[in-house]
Coordinates of N, CA and C in Angstrom, one line a residue:
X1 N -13.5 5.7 0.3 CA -13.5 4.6 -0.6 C -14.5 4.9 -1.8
X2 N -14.0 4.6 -3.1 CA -15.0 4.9 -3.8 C -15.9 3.7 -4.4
X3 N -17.2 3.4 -4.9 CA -17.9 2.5 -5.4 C -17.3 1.2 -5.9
X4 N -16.3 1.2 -6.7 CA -15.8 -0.2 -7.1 C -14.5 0.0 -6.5
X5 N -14.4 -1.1 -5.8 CA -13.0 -2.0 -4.8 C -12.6 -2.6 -5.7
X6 N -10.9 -2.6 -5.6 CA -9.7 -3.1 -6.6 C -9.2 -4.4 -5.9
X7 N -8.7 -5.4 -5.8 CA -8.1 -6.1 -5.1 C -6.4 -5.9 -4.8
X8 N -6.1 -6.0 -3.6 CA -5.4 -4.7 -3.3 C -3.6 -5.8 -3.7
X9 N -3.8 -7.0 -4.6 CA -2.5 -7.8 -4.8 C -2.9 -7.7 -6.4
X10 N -3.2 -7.4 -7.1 CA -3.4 -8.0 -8.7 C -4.1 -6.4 -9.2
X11 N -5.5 -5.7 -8.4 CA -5.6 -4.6 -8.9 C -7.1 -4.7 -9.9
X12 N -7.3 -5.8 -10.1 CA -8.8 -6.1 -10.8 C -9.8 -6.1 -9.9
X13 N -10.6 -5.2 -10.4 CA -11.8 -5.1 -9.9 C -12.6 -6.0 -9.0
X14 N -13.4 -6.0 -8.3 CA -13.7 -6.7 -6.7 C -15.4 -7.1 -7.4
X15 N -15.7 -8.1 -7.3 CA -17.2 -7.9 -7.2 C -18.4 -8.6 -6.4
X16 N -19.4 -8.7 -5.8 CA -20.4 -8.7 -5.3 C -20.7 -10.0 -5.7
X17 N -20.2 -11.2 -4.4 CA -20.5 -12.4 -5.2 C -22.0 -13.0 -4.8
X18 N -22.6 -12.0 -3.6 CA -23.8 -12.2 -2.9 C -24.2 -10.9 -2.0
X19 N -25.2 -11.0 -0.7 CA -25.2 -10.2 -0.2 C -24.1 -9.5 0.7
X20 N -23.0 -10.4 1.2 CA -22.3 -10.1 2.1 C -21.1 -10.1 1.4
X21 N -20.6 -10.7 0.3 CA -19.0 -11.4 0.1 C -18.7 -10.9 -1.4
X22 N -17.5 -10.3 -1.1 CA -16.8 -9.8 -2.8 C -15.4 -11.2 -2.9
X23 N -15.7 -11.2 -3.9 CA -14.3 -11.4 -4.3 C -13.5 -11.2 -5.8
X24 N -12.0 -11.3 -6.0 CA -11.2 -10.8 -7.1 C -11.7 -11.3 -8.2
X25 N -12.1 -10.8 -9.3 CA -12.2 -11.2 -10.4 C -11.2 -11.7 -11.6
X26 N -10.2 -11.5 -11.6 CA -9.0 -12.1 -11.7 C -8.6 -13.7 -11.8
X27 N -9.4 -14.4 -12.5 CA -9.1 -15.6 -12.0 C -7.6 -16.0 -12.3
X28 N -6.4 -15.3 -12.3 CA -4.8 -15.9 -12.3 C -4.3 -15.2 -11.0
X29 N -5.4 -14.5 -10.8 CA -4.5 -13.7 -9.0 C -4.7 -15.3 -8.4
X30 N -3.7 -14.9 -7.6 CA -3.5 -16.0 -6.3 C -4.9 -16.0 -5.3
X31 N -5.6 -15.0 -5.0 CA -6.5 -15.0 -4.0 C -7.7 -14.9 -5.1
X32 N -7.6 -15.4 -5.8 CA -9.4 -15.2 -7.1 C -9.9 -16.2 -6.2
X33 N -9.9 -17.2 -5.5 CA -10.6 -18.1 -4.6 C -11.1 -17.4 -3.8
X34 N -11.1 -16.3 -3.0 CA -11.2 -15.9 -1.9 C -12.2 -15.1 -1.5
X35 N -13.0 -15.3 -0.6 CA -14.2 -14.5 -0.6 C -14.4 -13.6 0.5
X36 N -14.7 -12.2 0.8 CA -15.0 -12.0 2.1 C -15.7 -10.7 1.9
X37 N -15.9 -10.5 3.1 CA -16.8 -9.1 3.8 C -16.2 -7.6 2.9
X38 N -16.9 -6.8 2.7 CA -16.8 -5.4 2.4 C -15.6 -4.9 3.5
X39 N -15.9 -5.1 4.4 CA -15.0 -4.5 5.8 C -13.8 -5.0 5.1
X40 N -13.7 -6.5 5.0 CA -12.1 -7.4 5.3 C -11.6 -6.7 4.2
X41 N -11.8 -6.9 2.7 CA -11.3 -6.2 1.9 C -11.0 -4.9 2.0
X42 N -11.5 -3.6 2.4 CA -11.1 -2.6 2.6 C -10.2 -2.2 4.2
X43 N -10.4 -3.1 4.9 CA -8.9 -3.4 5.8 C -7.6 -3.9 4.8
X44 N -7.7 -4.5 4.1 CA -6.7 -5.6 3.0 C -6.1 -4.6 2.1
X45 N -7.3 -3.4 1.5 CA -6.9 -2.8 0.7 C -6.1 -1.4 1.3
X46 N -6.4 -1.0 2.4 CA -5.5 -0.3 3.8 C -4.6 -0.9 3.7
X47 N -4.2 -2.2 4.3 CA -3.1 -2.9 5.1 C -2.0 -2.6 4.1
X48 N -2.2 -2.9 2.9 CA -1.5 -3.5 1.4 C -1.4 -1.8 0.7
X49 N -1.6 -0.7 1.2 CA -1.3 0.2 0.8 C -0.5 0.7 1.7
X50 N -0.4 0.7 2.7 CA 0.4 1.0 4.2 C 1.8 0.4 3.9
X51 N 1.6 -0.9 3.6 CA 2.9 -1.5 3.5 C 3.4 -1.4 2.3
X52 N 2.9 -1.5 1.3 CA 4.0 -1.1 -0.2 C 4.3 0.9 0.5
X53 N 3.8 1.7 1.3 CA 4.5 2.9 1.2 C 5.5 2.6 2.2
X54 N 5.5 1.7 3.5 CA 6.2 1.7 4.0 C 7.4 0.7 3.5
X55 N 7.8 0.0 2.5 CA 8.7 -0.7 1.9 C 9.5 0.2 0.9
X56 N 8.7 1.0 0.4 CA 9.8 2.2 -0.4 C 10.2 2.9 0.4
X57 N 9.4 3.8 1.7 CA 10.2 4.4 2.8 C 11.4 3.9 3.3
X58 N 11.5 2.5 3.2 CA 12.5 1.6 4.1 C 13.4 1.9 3.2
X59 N 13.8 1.2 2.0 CA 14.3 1.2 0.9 C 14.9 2.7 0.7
X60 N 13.9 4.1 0.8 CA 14.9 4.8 0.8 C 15.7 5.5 1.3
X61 N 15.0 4.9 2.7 CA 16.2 5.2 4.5 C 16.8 4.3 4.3
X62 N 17.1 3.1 3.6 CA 18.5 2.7 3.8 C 19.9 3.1 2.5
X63 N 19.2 3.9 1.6 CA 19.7 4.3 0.6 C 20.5 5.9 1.0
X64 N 19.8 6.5 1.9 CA 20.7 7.5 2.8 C 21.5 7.3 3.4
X65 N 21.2 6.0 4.2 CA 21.7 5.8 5.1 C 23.4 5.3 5.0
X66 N 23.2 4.8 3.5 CA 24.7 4.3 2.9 C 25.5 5.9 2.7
X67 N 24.4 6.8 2.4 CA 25.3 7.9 1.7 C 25.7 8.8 3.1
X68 N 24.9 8.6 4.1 CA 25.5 9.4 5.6 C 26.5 8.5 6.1
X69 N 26.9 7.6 5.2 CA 28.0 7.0 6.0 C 29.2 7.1 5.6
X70 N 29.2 7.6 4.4 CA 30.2 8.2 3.8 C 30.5 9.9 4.0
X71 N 29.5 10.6 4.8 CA 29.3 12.0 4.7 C 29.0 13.0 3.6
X72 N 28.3 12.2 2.6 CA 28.4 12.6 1.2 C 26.8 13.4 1.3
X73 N 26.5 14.3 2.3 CA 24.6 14.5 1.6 C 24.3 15.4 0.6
X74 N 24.3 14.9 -0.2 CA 23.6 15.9 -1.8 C 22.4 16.0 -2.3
X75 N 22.1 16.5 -3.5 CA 20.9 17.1 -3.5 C 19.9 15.8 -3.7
X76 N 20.7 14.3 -4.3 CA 19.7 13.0 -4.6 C 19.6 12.5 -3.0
X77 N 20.6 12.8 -2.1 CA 20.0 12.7 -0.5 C 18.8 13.4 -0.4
X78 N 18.9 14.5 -0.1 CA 18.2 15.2 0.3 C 16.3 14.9 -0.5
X79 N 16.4 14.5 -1.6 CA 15.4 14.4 -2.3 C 14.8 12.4 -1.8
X80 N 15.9 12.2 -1.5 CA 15.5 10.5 -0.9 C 14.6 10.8 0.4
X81 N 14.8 12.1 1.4 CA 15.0 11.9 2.5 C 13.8 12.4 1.8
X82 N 13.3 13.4 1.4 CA 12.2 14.1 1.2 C 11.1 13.2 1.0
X83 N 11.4 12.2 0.2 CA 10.5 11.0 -0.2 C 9.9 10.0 0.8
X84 N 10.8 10.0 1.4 CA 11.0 8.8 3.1 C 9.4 9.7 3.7
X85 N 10.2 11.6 4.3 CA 9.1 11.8 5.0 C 7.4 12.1 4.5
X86 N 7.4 11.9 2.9 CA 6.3 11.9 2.4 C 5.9 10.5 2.4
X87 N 6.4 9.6 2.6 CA 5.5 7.9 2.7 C 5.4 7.8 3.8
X88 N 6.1 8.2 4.9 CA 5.8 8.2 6.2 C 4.5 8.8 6.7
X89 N 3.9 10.4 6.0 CA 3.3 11.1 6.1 C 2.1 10.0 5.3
X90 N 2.1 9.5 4.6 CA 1.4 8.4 3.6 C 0.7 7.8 4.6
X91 N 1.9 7.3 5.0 CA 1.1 5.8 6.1 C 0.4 6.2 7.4
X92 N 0.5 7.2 7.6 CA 0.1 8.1 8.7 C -1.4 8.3 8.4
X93 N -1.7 9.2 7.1 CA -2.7 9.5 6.6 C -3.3 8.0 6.1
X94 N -3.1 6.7 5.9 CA -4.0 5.7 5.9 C -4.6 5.2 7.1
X95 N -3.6 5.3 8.6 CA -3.6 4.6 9.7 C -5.0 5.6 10.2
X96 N -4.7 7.1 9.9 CA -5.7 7.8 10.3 C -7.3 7.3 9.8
X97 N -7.3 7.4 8.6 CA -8.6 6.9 7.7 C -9.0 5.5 8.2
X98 N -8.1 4.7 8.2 CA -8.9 3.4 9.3 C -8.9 3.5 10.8
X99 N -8.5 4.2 11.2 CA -9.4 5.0 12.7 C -10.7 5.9 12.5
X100 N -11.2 5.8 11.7 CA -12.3 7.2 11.3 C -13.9 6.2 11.0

């Protein structure tokens, strides 16, 4: 993690609203109310990176998945599937870093 935390829905900078609590600086993000622990946000900022890679993984296992149903696999397959196992590898490599 490096020194300044992003807020992991909007992307604006996180700041130190006391000793214990950051919150979004963003006051049009939806969560600029919100205040919490160093920990919670960088679980939030994990959780919300895990899942946008796992939503384009989905997205482009089911975009194969139309083209294996035709029997058609070509080189934009092949390059989908390639992408699938590098966001998978993604979320792997974050699940790991919040075990550590």
């Amino acid at each position: 993690m490096t020194n300044k935390l992003h807020c992991p829905f909007c992307g604006a900078e996180l700041e130190n609203g006391n000793s214990w609590s950051y919150y979004c600086t963003n006051s049009f993000c939806e969560h600029s109310d919100f205040c919490g622990t160093l920990e919670m946000w960088q679980a939030l900022i994990s959780g919300k990176a895990a899942q946008d890679a796992l939503e384009g993984g989905i997205c482009g296992l089911l975009l194969c998945e139309e083209k294996l149903d035709k029997e058609n696999l070509d080189r934009l397959d092949i390059l989908q599937l390639k992408s699938l196992i590098h966001r998978t590898k993604e979320i792997a490599s974050i699940t790991t870093q919040e075990k550590e």
